[in-house]
Amino acid sequence: MSLDPIRILLIEDNPADASLVERYLDQSSSGSKFEVDWATRVADGRSRLRKGGHDLVLLDLSLPDSDGAETYRSVIADAGSVPVVVMTGRNDGEQALQAVREGAQDYLVKDRVDADILVRSIRYAIERKRVEEKLRISEERYSLAVTGAKDGVWDWDLKTKSIYFSERWKSMLGWASGDIGDDIDAWFSRVHPSDLPALKQQLGDHLSGGTDHFENEHRILEKSGTYRWVLARGLAVSDESGRRTRVAGSLTDIHGRKMTEEQLLHDAMHDGLTQLPNLALFQDRLKVAIAQAQRRPDYLFAVLFFDLDRFKVINDSLGHAVGDRLLVAIARRLLSFLRPGDTVARLGGDEFAILANGIDDPRDAIRIAERIQEELSRPFDLGGHEVFTGASIGIAMSSTGYTCPEDVLRDADIAMYRAKSHGGKHHAVFDLTMHRRAVELLQLETDLRRAVDGGEFVTHYQPIVDLEEGRISGFEALVRWRHPERGLVYPQEFISVAEETGMIVPLGWSVIREACAQMSKWRQRAPEQDLSLSVNLSPRQFAQPDLIERLLEVLQDTGMDPTKLSLEIIESLIMDDAESAIAKLGKLRDLGLQLHLDDFGTGYSSLSYLHKLPTHTIKIDRSFISRMTGAEGPDKIVETIVSLAQGLGMHVAAEGLETREQFLKLRKLECEYGQGYYFSRPVDREHAQALIDESPRWRPQSVE
Ligand code: C2E
Ligand code: MG
Ligand code: MG
């Protein structure tokens, strides 16, 4: 209990009554200390009140300068939050009651008071006033909060079933006072049908005691006829027996926030450029389709996955703005023929995917693929640029039995690569052998990485023979992989993966470096043979910006004579960007290097620019040589290539020369060089050296 004395302002004109009050207070056994400030007139009392510091006013209603309820009214004007207890004579009960009605805390009849009654009344009055004050503050705060947040208020009486809506509640939604009835239906009937069940459910849960407060977001009809998002909150009130009698709360306008949320959600799930669903949304829809396929065995879906042919070229040559327009135009074309239930998504870059839902037959998926190809093969008119594109499409079917979206996309991707490998605009449906192949490739990739780091590669050398003289004129360096488990693995098995993953770059350079160092030694050992070296330069290496510097470095480090080094390149290296490739080749030639066009005849459209290539030698692909059996056709092709090369002032070499017959024929055609098993297989360094020392001769006369 507080030790501070309770300060009482006693306004009493009768000294006897005043001293009685003081005595009673002194006698009090309640433990409280009282301090009395005595005034005998209202005017005096009020001025003391204004100075403050009182805990309670004890007021005699009949004073010389005022009487009755009038006395109370004038005091209360200055009392503020200080409680007032009035004292009257026995016959003034009516006046006292009036004062209590107007806010006095209590009244005491003078000759019925004793010490206990007085002290108890004072204490209760102070306590009650404190509670009232607290309540007033909190109510004020509440009403401030309500108006501050521009909330509407509602109060539903569960007994009478009537509901009160504040003006704000109504005006917030554009309704006027008279528009809204006073039953709950006035609310519920305006709630968006899809939001109503949840609203009823949550209100019901709270009324049955399942939740400690009620809260629900829903759309509600505005007078204008559109829906607006609101947040309803409330609390139920129970009577003494615990029965719910009322539930009241607020209604907040959350439309702006909801719209922002919806926009954010839309943005998070859609591609900003085409407005198509993005990967996240696509996977989400795919998940639903997978679940459905798991429940219903007769339900089929297909995922078609593709990227655009030549998109990079279009982007690089016509600019990103045109590339973007192409993507938007493609999105529009795809949407134009797909069924409403299907999802078409842009997964990133130039990659698109389609989820065809509930198809009847696997062939439907193929029909969709054909339709896509048809649509994409029509030209796109992009503000003056007519652009052509196309796609190889991979298809994964739900019949494979998927359990997660990632697997479906992975398989569709694998199938797409298979489709691409057929060249041109194909489609392929995923099957399990593709999966096995993909896993093997992945394994191979891992192994290759390890092998590059661990130096598991060896270089073999295959002699190139001057057909006229029948002597070895040089060697081609060919890489082999000494695999710890599989033994010697040939390039056919790993070069394309190395090319795709970029590992060909470190691998290719180590072969070139090693071979140059080796040839440099051989050339010193047998200078009279004037041997040359051929190395294969992969497209990835060719594309390196520092190609020239790296080559110069190798030449310098190994002492290899550049004029005796031939770089074997393939046609496809020139295909992508002929102009700059030709310029780069020109620079290589200026270094004194020899350039050989490898595998000639296997690429396409080479003839049209062959004359522009600064290459020295054409190597006719093995496939043409192996068909040289004396029949007119194949022999004629080789003959044509040889004369073409001669016409362009280039040298000619033949690959895959396996028989004496081929040797003689090629010699006769004046093909200058030959390489093949007939002379020697590619052999390791020691055997190659033995060949150099032996310096064999192949003569046409020997068996003729
Ligand atoms: P390529 O450059 O056209 O090499 C000639 C290929 O034909 C070699 O295959 C060689 O062993 C094979 N060959 C030579 N004569 C005959 C013959 O009479 N009959 C038959 N059936 N085949 C013959 P290999 O060594 O398996 O290499 C295959 C391809 O791998 C090469 O074709 C080349 O494109 C690539 N390659 C090999 N080593 C390297 C390298 O170090 N770097 C790069 N980038 N590619 C390489
Ligand atoms: Mg080669
Ligand atoms: Mg070749």
PDB file of N, CA and C in Angstrom, residues 242-286:
ATOM      1  N   GLY A 242     -21.287 -17.808 -19.920  1.00  0.00           N
ATOM      2  CA  GLY A 242     -20.333 -18.235 -20.940  1.00  0.00           C
ATOM      3  C   GLY A 242     -20.945 -18.286 -22.334  1.00  0.00           C
ATOM      4  N   ARG A 243     -22.215 -17.882 -22.446  1.00  0.00           N
ATOM      5  CA  ARG A 243     -22.850 -17.905 -23.761  1.00  0.00           C
ATOM      6  C   ARG A 243     -22.441 -16.676 -24.568  1.00  0.00           C
ATOM      7  N   ARG A 244     -22.171 -16.871 -25.856  1.00  0.00           N
ATOM      8  CA  ARG A 244     -21.803 -15.732 -26.706  1.00  0.00           C
ATOM      9  C   ARG A 244     -23.026 -14.842 -26.903  1.00  0.00           C
ATOM     10  N   THR A 245     -22.863 -13.555 -26.644  1.00  0.00           N
ATOM     11  CA  THR A 245     -23.996 -12.666 -26.812  1.00  0.00           C
ATOM     12  C   THR A 245     -23.749 -11.642 -27.918  1.00  0.00           C
ATOM     13  N   ARG A 246     -22.483 -11.317 -28.130  1.00  0.00           N
ATOM     14  CA  ARG A 246     -22.150 -10.267 -29.085  1.00  0.00           C
ATOM     15  C   ARG A 246     -20.839 -10.614 -29.771  1.00  0.00           C
ATOM     16  N   VAL A 247     -20.720 -10.112 -30.958  1.00  0.00           N
ATOM     17  CA  VAL A 247     -19.390 -10.142 -31.552  1.00  0.00           C
ATOM     18  C   VAL A 247     -19.231  -8.819 -32.291  1.00  0.00           C
ATOM     19  N   ALA A 248     -18.117  -8.169 -32.041  1.00  0.00           N
ATOM     20  CA  ALA A 248     -17.938  -6.840 -32.597  1.00  0.00           C
ATOM     21  C   ALA A 248     -16.509  -6.681 -33.080  1.00  0.00           C
ATOM     22  N   GLY A 249     -16.323  -5.772 -34.016  1.00  0.00           N
ATOM     23  CA  GLY A 249     -14.962  -5.570 -34.498  1.00  0.00           C
ATOM     24  C   GLY A 249     -14.894  -4.520 -35.581  1.00  0.00           C
ATOM     25  N   SER A 250     -13.878  -4.653 -36.412  1.00  0.00           N
ATOM     26  CA  SER A 250     -13.611  -3.604 -37.384  1.00  0.00           C
ATOM     27  C   SER A 250     -13.548  -4.178 -38.792  1.00  0.00           C
ATOM     28  N   LEU A 251     -13.632  -3.299 -39.759  1.00  0.00           N
ATOM     29  CA  LEU A 251     -13.491  -3.673 -41.156  1.00  0.00           C
ATOM     30  C   LEU A 251     -12.463  -2.716 -41.761  1.00  0.00           C
ATOM     31  N   THR A 252     -11.372  -3.271 -42.281  1.00  0.00           N
ATOM     32  CA  THR A 252     -10.284  -2.441 -42.790  1.00  0.00           C
ATOM     33  C   THR A 252     -10.181  -2.594 -44.304  1.00  0.00           C
ATOM     34  N   ASP A 253      -9.941  -1.507 -44.977  1.00  0.00           N
ATOM     35  CA  ASP A 253      -9.760  -1.539 -46.425  1.00  0.00           C
ATOM     36  C   ASP A 253      -8.329  -1.998 -46.731  1.00  0.00           C
ATOM     37  N   ILE A 254      -8.180  -3.171 -47.343  1.00  0.00           N
ATOM     38  CA  ILE A 254      -6.825  -3.662 -47.647  1.00  0.00           C
ATOM     39  C   ILE A 254      -6.653  -3.829 -49.156  1.00  0.00           C
ATOM     40  N   HIS A 255      -7.505  -3.141 -49.910  1.00  0.00           N
ATOM     41  CA  HIS A 255      -7.509  -3.335 -51.360  1.00  0.00           C
ATOM     42  C   HIS A 255      -6.142  -3.037 -51.986  1.00  0.00           C
ATOM     43  N   GLY A 256      -5.579  -1.907 -51.590  1.00  0.00           N
ATOM     44  CA  GLY A 256      -4.296  -1.517 -52.166  1.00  0.00           C
ATOM     45  C   GLY A 256      -3.233  -2.567 -51.927  1.00  0.00           C
ATOM     46  N   ARG A 257      -3.167  -3.017 -50.674  1.00  0.00           N
ATOM     47  CA  ARG A 257      -2.158  -4.016 -50.318  1.00  0.00           C
ATOM     48  C   ARG A 257      -2.370  -5.300 -51.109  1.00  0.00           C
ATOM     49  N   LYS A 258      -3.651  -5.706 -51.208  1.00  0.00           N
ATOM     50  CA  LYS A 258      -3.968  -6.947 -51.917  1.00  0.00           C
ATOM     51  C   LYS A 258      -3.572  -6.870 -53.380  1.00  0.00           C
ATOM     52  N   MET A 259      -3.853  -5.716 -53.975  1.00  0.00           N
ATOM     53  CA  MET A 259      -3.525  -5.543 -55.386  1.00  0.00           C
ATOM     54  C   MET A 259      -2.020  -5.636 -55.584  1.00  0.00           C
ATOM     55  N   THR A 260      -1.258  -5.009 -54.672  1.00  0.00           N
ATOM     56  CA  THR A 260       0.196  -5.081 -54.773  1.00  0.00           C
ATOM     57  C   THR A 260       0.651  -6.526 -54.620  1.00  0.00           C
ATOM     58  N   GLU A 261       0.055  -7.193 -53.646  1.00  0.00           N
ATOM     59  CA  GLU A 261       0.408  -8.600 -53.429  1.00  0.00           C
ATOM     60  C   GLU A 261       0.139  -9.428 -54.675  1.00  0.00           C
ATOM     61  N   GLU A 262      -1.039  -9.191 -55.265  1.00  0.00           N
ATOM     62  CA  GLU A 262      -1.395  -9.961 -56.452  1.00  0.00           C
ATOM     63  C   GLU A 262      -0.427  -9.685 -57.594  1.00  0.00           C
ATOM     64  N   GLN A 263      -0.050  -8.423 -57.714  1.00  0.00           N
ATOM     65  CA  GLN A 263       0.882  -8.053 -58.768  1.00  0.00           C
ATOM     66  C   GLN A 263       2.232  -8.734 -58.526  1.00  0.00           C
ATOM     67  N   LEU A 264       2.658  -8.709 -57.265  1.00  0.00           N
ATOM     68  CA  LEU A 264       3.946  -9.330 -56.936  1.00  0.00           C
ATOM     69  C   LEU A 264       3.903 -10.822 -57.221  1.00  0.00           C
ATOM     70  N   LEU A 265       2.778 -11.422 -56.851  1.00  0.00           N
ATOM     71  CA  LEU A 265       2.616 -12.852 -57.072  1.00  0.00           C
ATOM     72  C   LEU A 265       2.637 -13.146 -58.568  1.00  0.00           C
ATOM     73  N   HIS A 266       1.932 -12.299 -59.322  1.00  0.00           N
ATOM     74  CA  HIS A 266       1.903 -12.478 -60.766  1.00  0.00           C
ATOM     75  C   HIS A 266       3.319 -12.346 -61.330  1.00  0.00           C
ATOM     76  N   ASP A 267       4.034 -11.315 -60.889  1.00  0.00           N
ATOM     77  CA  ASP A 267       5.387 -11.099 -61.389  1.00  0.00           C
ATOM     78  C   ASP A 267       6.309 -12.251 -61.044  1.00  0.00           C
ATOM     79  N   ALA A 268       6.100 -12.797 -59.835  1.00  0.00           N
ATOM     80  CA  ALA A 268       6.975 -13.888 -59.407  1.00  0.00           C
ATOM     81  C   ALA A 268       6.720 -15.157 -60.209  1.00  0.00           C
ATOM     82  N   MET A 269       5.557 -15.239 -60.815  1.00  0.00           N
ATOM     83  CA  MET A 269       5.171 -16.468 -61.505  1.00  0.00           C
ATOM     84  C   MET A 269       5.168 -16.325 -63.026  1.00  0.00           C
ATOM     85  N   HIS A 270       5.479 -15.114 -63.515  1.00  0.00           N
ATOM     86  CA  HIS A 270       5.423 -14.910 -64.957  1.00  0.00           C
ATOM     87  C   HIS A 270       6.703 -14.277 -65.487  1.00  0.00           C
ATOM     88  N   ASP A 271       6.911 -14.532 -66.763  1.00  0.00           N
ATOM     89  CA  ASP A 271       8.052 -13.947 -67.440  1.00  0.00           C
ATOM     90  C   ASP A 271       7.698 -12.522 -67.838  1.00  0.00           C
ATOM     91  N   GLY A 272       8.517 -11.576 -67.438  1.00  0.00           N
ATOM     92  CA  GLY A 272       8.214 -10.168 -67.658  1.00  0.00           C
ATOM     93  C   GLY A 272       8.088  -9.792 -69.125  1.00  0.00           C
ATOM     94  N   LEU A 273       8.840 -10.460 -69.979  1.00  0.00           N
ATOM     95  CA  LEU A 273       8.831 -10.078 -71.389  1.00  0.00           C
ATOM     96  C   LEU A 273       7.569 -10.573 -72.105  1.00  0.00           C
ATOM     97  N   THR A 274       7.320 -11.862 -72.019  1.00  0.00           N
ATOM     98  CA  THR A 274       6.211 -12.448 -72.791  1.00  0.00           C
ATOM     99  C   THR A 274       4.927 -12.564 -71.984  1.00  0.00           C
ATOM    100  N   GLN A 275       5.021 -12.354 -70.693  1.00  0.00           N
ATOM    101  CA  GLN A 275       3.893 -12.535 -69.768  1.00  0.00           C
ATOM    102  C   GLN A 275       3.432 -13.992 -69.687  1.00  0.00           C
ATOM    103  N   LEU A 276       4.223 -14.890 -70.242  1.00  0.00           N
ATOM    104  CA  LEU A 276       3.881 -16.308 -70.110  1.00  0.00           C
ATOM    105  C   LEU A 276       4.268 -16.756 -68.705  1.00  0.00           C
ATOM    106  N   PRO A 277       3.648 -17.853 -68.211  1.00  0.00           N
ATOM    107  CA  PRO A 277       4.116 -18.427 -66.948  1.00  0.00           C
ATOM    108  C   PRO A 277       5.612 -18.689 -67.013  1.00  0.00           C
ATOM    109  N   ASN A 278       6.285 -18.598 -65.895  1.00  0.00           N
ATOM    110  CA  ASN A 278       7.715 -18.900 -65.867  1.00  0.00           C
ATOM    111  C   ASN A 278       7.959 -20.308 -65.331  1.00  0.00           C
ATOM    112  N   LEU A 279       9.214 -20.611 -65.100  1.00  0.00           N
ATOM    113  CA  LEU A 279       9.556 -21.969 -64.662  1.00  0.00           C
ATOM    114  C   LEU A 279       8.832 -22.349 -63.376  1.00  0.00           C
ATOM    115  N   ALA A 280       8.778 -21.410 -62.406  1.00  0.00           N
ATOM    116  CA  ALA A 280       8.167 -21.725 -61.110  1.00  0.00           C
ATOM    117  C   ALA A 280       6.705 -22.115 -61.276  1.00  0.00           C
ATOM    118  N   LEU A 281       5.983 -21.311 -62.065  1.00  0.00           N
ATOM    119  CA  LEU A 281       4.564 -21.609 -62.255  1.00  0.00           C
ATOM    120  C   LEU A 281       4.393 -22.878 -63.078  1.00  0.00           C
ATOM    121  N   PHE A 282       5.271 -23.060 -64.059  1.00  0.00           N
ATOM    122  CA  PHE A 282       5.176 -24.257 -64.890  1.00  0.00           C
ATOM    123  C   PHE A 282       5.347 -25.513 -64.032  1.00  0.00           C
ATOM    124  N   GLN A 283       6.334 -25.474 -63.151  1.00  0.00           N
ATOM    125  CA  GLN A 283       6.572 -26.634 -62.285  1.00  0.00           C
ATOM    126  C   GLN A 283       5.383 -26.880 -61.363  1.00  0.00           C
ATOM    127  N   ASP A 284       4.777 -25.783 -60.947  1.00  0.00           N
ATOM    128  CA  ASP A 284       3.613 -25.886 -60.083  1.00  0.00           C
ATOM    129  C   ASP A 284       2.469 -26.609 -60.795  1.00  0.00           C
ATOM    130  N   ARG A 285       2.198 -26.178 -62.027  1.00  0.00           N
ATOM    131  CA  ARG A 285       1.121 -26.804 -62.814  1.00  0.00           C
ATOM    132  C   ARG A 285       1.476 -28.260 -63.107  1.00  0.00           C
ATOM    133  N   LEU A 286       2.770 -28.480 -63.346  1.00  0.00           N
ATOM    134  CA  LEU A 286       3.219 -29.833 -63.656  1.00  0.00           C
ATOM    135  C   LEU A 286       2.986 -30.739 -62.455  1.00  0.00           C
TER     136      LEU A 286
END
